[in-house]
GROMACS .gro file of C-alpha atoms in nm:
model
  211
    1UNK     CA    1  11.769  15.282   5.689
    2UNK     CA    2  11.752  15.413   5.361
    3UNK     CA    3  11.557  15.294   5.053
    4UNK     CA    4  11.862  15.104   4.903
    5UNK     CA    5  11.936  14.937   5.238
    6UNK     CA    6  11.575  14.841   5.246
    7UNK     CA    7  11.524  14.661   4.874
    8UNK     CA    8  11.896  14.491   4.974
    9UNK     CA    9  11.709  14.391   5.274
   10UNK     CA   10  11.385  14.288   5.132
   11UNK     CA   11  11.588  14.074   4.825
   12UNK     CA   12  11.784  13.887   5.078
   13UNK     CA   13  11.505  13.801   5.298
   14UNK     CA   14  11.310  13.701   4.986
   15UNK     CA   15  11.613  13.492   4.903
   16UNK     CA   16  11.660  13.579   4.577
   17UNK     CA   17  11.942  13.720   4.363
   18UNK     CA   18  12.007  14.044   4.183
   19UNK     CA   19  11.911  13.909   3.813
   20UNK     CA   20  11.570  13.693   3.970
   21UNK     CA   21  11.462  14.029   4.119
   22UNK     CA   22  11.616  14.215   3.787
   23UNK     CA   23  11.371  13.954   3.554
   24UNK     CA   24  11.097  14.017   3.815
   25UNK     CA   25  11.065  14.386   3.734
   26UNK     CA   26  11.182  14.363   3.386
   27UNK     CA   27  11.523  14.562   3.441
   28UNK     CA   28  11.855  14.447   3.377
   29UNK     CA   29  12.046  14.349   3.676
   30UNK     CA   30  12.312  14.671   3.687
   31UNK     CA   31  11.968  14.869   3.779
   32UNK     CA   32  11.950  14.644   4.094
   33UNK     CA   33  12.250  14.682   4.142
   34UNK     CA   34  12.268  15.112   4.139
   35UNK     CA   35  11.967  15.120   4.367
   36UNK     CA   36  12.068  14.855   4.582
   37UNK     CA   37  12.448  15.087   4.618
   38UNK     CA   38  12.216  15.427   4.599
   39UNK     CA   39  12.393  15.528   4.240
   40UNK     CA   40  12.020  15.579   4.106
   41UNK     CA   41  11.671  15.538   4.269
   42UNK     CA   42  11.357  15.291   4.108
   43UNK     CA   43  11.108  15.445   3.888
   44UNK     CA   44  10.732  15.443   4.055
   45UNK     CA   45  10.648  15.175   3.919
   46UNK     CA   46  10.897  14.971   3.965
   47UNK     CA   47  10.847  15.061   4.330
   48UNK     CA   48  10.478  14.972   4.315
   49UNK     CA   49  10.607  14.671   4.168
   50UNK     CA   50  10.870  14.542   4.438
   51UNK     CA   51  10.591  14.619   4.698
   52UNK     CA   52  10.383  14.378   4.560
   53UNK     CA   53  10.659  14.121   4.515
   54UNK     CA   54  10.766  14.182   4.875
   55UNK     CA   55  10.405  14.227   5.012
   56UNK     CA   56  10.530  14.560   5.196
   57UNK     CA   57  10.371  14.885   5.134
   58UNK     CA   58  10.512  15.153   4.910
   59UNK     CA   59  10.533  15.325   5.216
   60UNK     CA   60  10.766  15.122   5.414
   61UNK     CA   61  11.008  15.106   5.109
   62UNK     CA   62  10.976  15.495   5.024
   63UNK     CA   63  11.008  15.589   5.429
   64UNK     CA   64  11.009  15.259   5.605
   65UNK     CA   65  10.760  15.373   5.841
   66UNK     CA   66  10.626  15.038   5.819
   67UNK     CA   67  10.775  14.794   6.121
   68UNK     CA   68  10.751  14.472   6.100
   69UNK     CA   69  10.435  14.359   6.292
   70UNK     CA   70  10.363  14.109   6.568
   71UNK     CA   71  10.203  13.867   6.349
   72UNK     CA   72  10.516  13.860   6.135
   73UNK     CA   73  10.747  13.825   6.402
   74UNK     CA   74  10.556  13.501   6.553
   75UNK     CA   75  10.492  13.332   6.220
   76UNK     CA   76  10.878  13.350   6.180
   77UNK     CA   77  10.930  13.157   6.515
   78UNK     CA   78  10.669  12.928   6.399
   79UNK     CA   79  10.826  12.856   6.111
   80UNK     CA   80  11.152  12.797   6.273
   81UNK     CA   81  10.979  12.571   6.520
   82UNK     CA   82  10.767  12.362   6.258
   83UNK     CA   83  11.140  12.388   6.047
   84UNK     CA   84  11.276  12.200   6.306
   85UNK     CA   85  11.037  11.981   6.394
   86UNK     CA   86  10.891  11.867   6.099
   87UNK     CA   87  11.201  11.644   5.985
   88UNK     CA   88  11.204  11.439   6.323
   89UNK     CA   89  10.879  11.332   6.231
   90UNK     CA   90  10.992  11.101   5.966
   91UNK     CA   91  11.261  10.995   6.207
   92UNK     CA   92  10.976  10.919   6.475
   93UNK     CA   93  10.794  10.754   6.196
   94UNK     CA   94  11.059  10.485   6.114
   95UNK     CA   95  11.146  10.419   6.468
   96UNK     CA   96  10.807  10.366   6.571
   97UNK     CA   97  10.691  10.179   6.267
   98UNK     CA   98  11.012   9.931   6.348
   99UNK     CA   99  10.941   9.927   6.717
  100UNK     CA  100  10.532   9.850   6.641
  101UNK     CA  101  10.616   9.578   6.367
  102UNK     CA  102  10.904   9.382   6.592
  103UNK     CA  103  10.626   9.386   6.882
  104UNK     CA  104  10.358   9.290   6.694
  105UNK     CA  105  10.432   9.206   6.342
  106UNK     CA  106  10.087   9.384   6.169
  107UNK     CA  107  10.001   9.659   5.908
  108UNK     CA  108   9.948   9.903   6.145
  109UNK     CA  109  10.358   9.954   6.171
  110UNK     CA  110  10.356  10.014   5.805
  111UNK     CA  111  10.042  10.286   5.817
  112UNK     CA  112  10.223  10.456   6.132
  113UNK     CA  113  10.537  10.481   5.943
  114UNK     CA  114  10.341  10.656   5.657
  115UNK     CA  115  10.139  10.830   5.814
  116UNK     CA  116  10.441  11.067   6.022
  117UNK     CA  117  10.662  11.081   5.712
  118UNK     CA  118  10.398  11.200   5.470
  119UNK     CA  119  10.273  11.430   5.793
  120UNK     CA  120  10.640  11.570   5.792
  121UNK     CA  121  10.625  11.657   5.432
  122UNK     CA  122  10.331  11.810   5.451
  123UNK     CA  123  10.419  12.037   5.767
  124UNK     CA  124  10.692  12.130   5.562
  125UNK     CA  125  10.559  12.229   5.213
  126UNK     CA  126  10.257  12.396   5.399
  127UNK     CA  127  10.518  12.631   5.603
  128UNK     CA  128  10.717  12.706   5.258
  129UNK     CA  129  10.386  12.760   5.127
  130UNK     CA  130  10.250  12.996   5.393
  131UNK     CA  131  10.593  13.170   5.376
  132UNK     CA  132  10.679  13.100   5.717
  133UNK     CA  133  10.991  12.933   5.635
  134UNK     CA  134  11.189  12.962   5.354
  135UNK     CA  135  11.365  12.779   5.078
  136UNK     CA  136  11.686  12.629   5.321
  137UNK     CA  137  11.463  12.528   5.548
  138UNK     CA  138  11.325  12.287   5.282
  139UNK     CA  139  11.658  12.196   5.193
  140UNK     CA  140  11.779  12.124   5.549
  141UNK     CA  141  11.410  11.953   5.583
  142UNK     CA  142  11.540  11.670   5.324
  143UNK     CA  143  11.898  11.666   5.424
  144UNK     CA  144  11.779  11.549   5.759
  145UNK     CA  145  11.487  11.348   5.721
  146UNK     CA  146  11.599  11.151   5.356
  147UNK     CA  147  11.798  10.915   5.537
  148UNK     CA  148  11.496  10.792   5.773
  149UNK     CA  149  11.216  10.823   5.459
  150UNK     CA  150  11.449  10.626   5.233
  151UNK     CA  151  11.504  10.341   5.441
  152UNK     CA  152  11.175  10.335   5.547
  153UNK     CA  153  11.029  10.309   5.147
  154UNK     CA  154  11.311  10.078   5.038
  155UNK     CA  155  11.248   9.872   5.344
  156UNK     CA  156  10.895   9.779   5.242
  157UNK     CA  157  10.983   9.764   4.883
  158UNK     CA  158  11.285   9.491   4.965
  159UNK     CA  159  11.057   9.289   5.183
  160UNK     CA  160  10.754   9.297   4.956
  161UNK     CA  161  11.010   9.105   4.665
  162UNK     CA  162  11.166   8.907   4.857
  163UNK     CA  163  10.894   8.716   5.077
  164UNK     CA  164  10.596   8.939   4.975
  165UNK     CA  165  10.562   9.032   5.315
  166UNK     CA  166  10.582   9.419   5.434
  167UNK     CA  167  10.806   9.510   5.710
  168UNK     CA  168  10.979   9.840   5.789
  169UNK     CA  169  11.366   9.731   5.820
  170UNK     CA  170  11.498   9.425   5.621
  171UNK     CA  171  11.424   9.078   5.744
  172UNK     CA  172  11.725   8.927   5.684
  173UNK     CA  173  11.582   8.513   5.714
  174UNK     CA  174  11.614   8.492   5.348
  175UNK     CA  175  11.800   8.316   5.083
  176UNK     CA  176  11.828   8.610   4.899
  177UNK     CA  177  12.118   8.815   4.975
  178UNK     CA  178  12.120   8.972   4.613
  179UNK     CA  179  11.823   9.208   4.726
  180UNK     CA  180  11.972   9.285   5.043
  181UNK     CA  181  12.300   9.386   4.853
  182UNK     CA  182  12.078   9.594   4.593
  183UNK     CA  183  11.855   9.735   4.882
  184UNK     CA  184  12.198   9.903   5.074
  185UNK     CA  185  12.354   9.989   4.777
  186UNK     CA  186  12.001  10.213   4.650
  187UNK     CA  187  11.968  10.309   4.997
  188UNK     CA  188  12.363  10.464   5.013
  189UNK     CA  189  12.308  10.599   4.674
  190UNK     CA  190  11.943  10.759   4.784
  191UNK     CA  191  12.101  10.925   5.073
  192UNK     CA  192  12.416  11.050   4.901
  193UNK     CA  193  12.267  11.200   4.613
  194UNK     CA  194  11.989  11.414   4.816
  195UNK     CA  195  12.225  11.528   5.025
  196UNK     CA  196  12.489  11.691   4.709
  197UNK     CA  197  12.182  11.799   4.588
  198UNK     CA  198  12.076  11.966   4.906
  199UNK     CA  199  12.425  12.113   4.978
  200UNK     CA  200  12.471  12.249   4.632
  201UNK     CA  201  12.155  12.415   4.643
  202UNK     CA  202  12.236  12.563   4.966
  203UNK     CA  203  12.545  12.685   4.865
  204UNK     CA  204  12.380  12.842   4.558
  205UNK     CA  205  12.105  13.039   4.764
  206UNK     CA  206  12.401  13.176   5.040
  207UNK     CA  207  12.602  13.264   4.713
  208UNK     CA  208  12.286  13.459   4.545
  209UNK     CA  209  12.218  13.623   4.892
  210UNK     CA  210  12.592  13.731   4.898
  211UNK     CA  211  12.602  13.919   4.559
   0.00000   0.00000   0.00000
């Protein structure tokens, strides 16, 4: 592998496009572009630079003599595993929290409820920030887990207003229907627009990663 096959490799593991990396190093995107297609090789500094944005050694990009390490490889399959698991926590948080309140109708549903979706979100946002997973995995995170997390908050919020009582689905012995119309109709538009947003950005990152 040679040093443009490297930085190619490097940028699109880093997930980032041609003009990020371009503003990163203060050159204009064209001279990403000619070392990335070996038409002209970085300047020492800029490859001082782009080890320090890629936490490899100059080494490794100069001669790649630098292998990935063991340590690497399993905090990549333990970001993959927390990826994965992570958003089923929010899902085991609203079943749970329903399951506890039908059987026994106390706060302890609600605090269960919170306390694996907010665990979820935190598993995920600590991976992202230990690098272990990367920005898609945060997006799939949400796409997967918004749906449970949103019913779960507008839940509680509907059946605080209604009979100021909290309960993690909607109890439906009420007069008012209105809320129970307003509460699907947030929840449907919750769920719809995280999941555009998700997919756009998605699409975005595969389309930087393809340039």
């Amino acid at each position: 592998m040679k040093l443009a096959d490297r930085i190619l490799e490097l940028r699109k593991q880093k997930g980032i496009s041609q003009e990020a990396l371009a503003d990163i190093l203060g050159v204009s995107r064209q001279a990403i572009s000619k070392w990335e297609s070996e038409q002209s090789t970085p300047e020492l500094d800029k490859i001082v630079l782009m080890s320090d944005f890629f936490e490899v050694s100059t080494d490794y990009l100069l001669k790649g003599i630098e292998p990935a390490s063991e340590d690497n490889g399993k905090s990549r399959r333990i970001g993959n595993a927390l990826s994965l698991l992570s958003p089923w926590m929010a899902w085991i948080g609203l079943i749970t929290s329903c399951a506890f309140w039908y059987e026994y109708q106390n706060a302890f549903a609600i605090m269960d409820g919170f306390i694996w979706m907010i665990g979820s979100v935190v598993v995920i946002y600590v991976s992202k920030l230990n690098r272990v997973i990367d920005q898609k995995a945060v997006c799939r995170y949400w796409m997967i887990s918004i749906p449970a997390i949103s019913a779960f908050v507008l839940s509680v919020l509907y059946n605080y207003l209604s009979l100021r009582a909290l309960a993690p689905y909607p109890l439906l012995h009420t007069n008012r229907y209105s809320l129970l119309v307003i509460y699907l109709l947030l929840l449907i538009s919750v769920i719809i627009a995280v999941e555009i947003a998700m997919y756009k950005r998605i699409k975005k990152q595969n389309k930087s990663l393809a340039r």
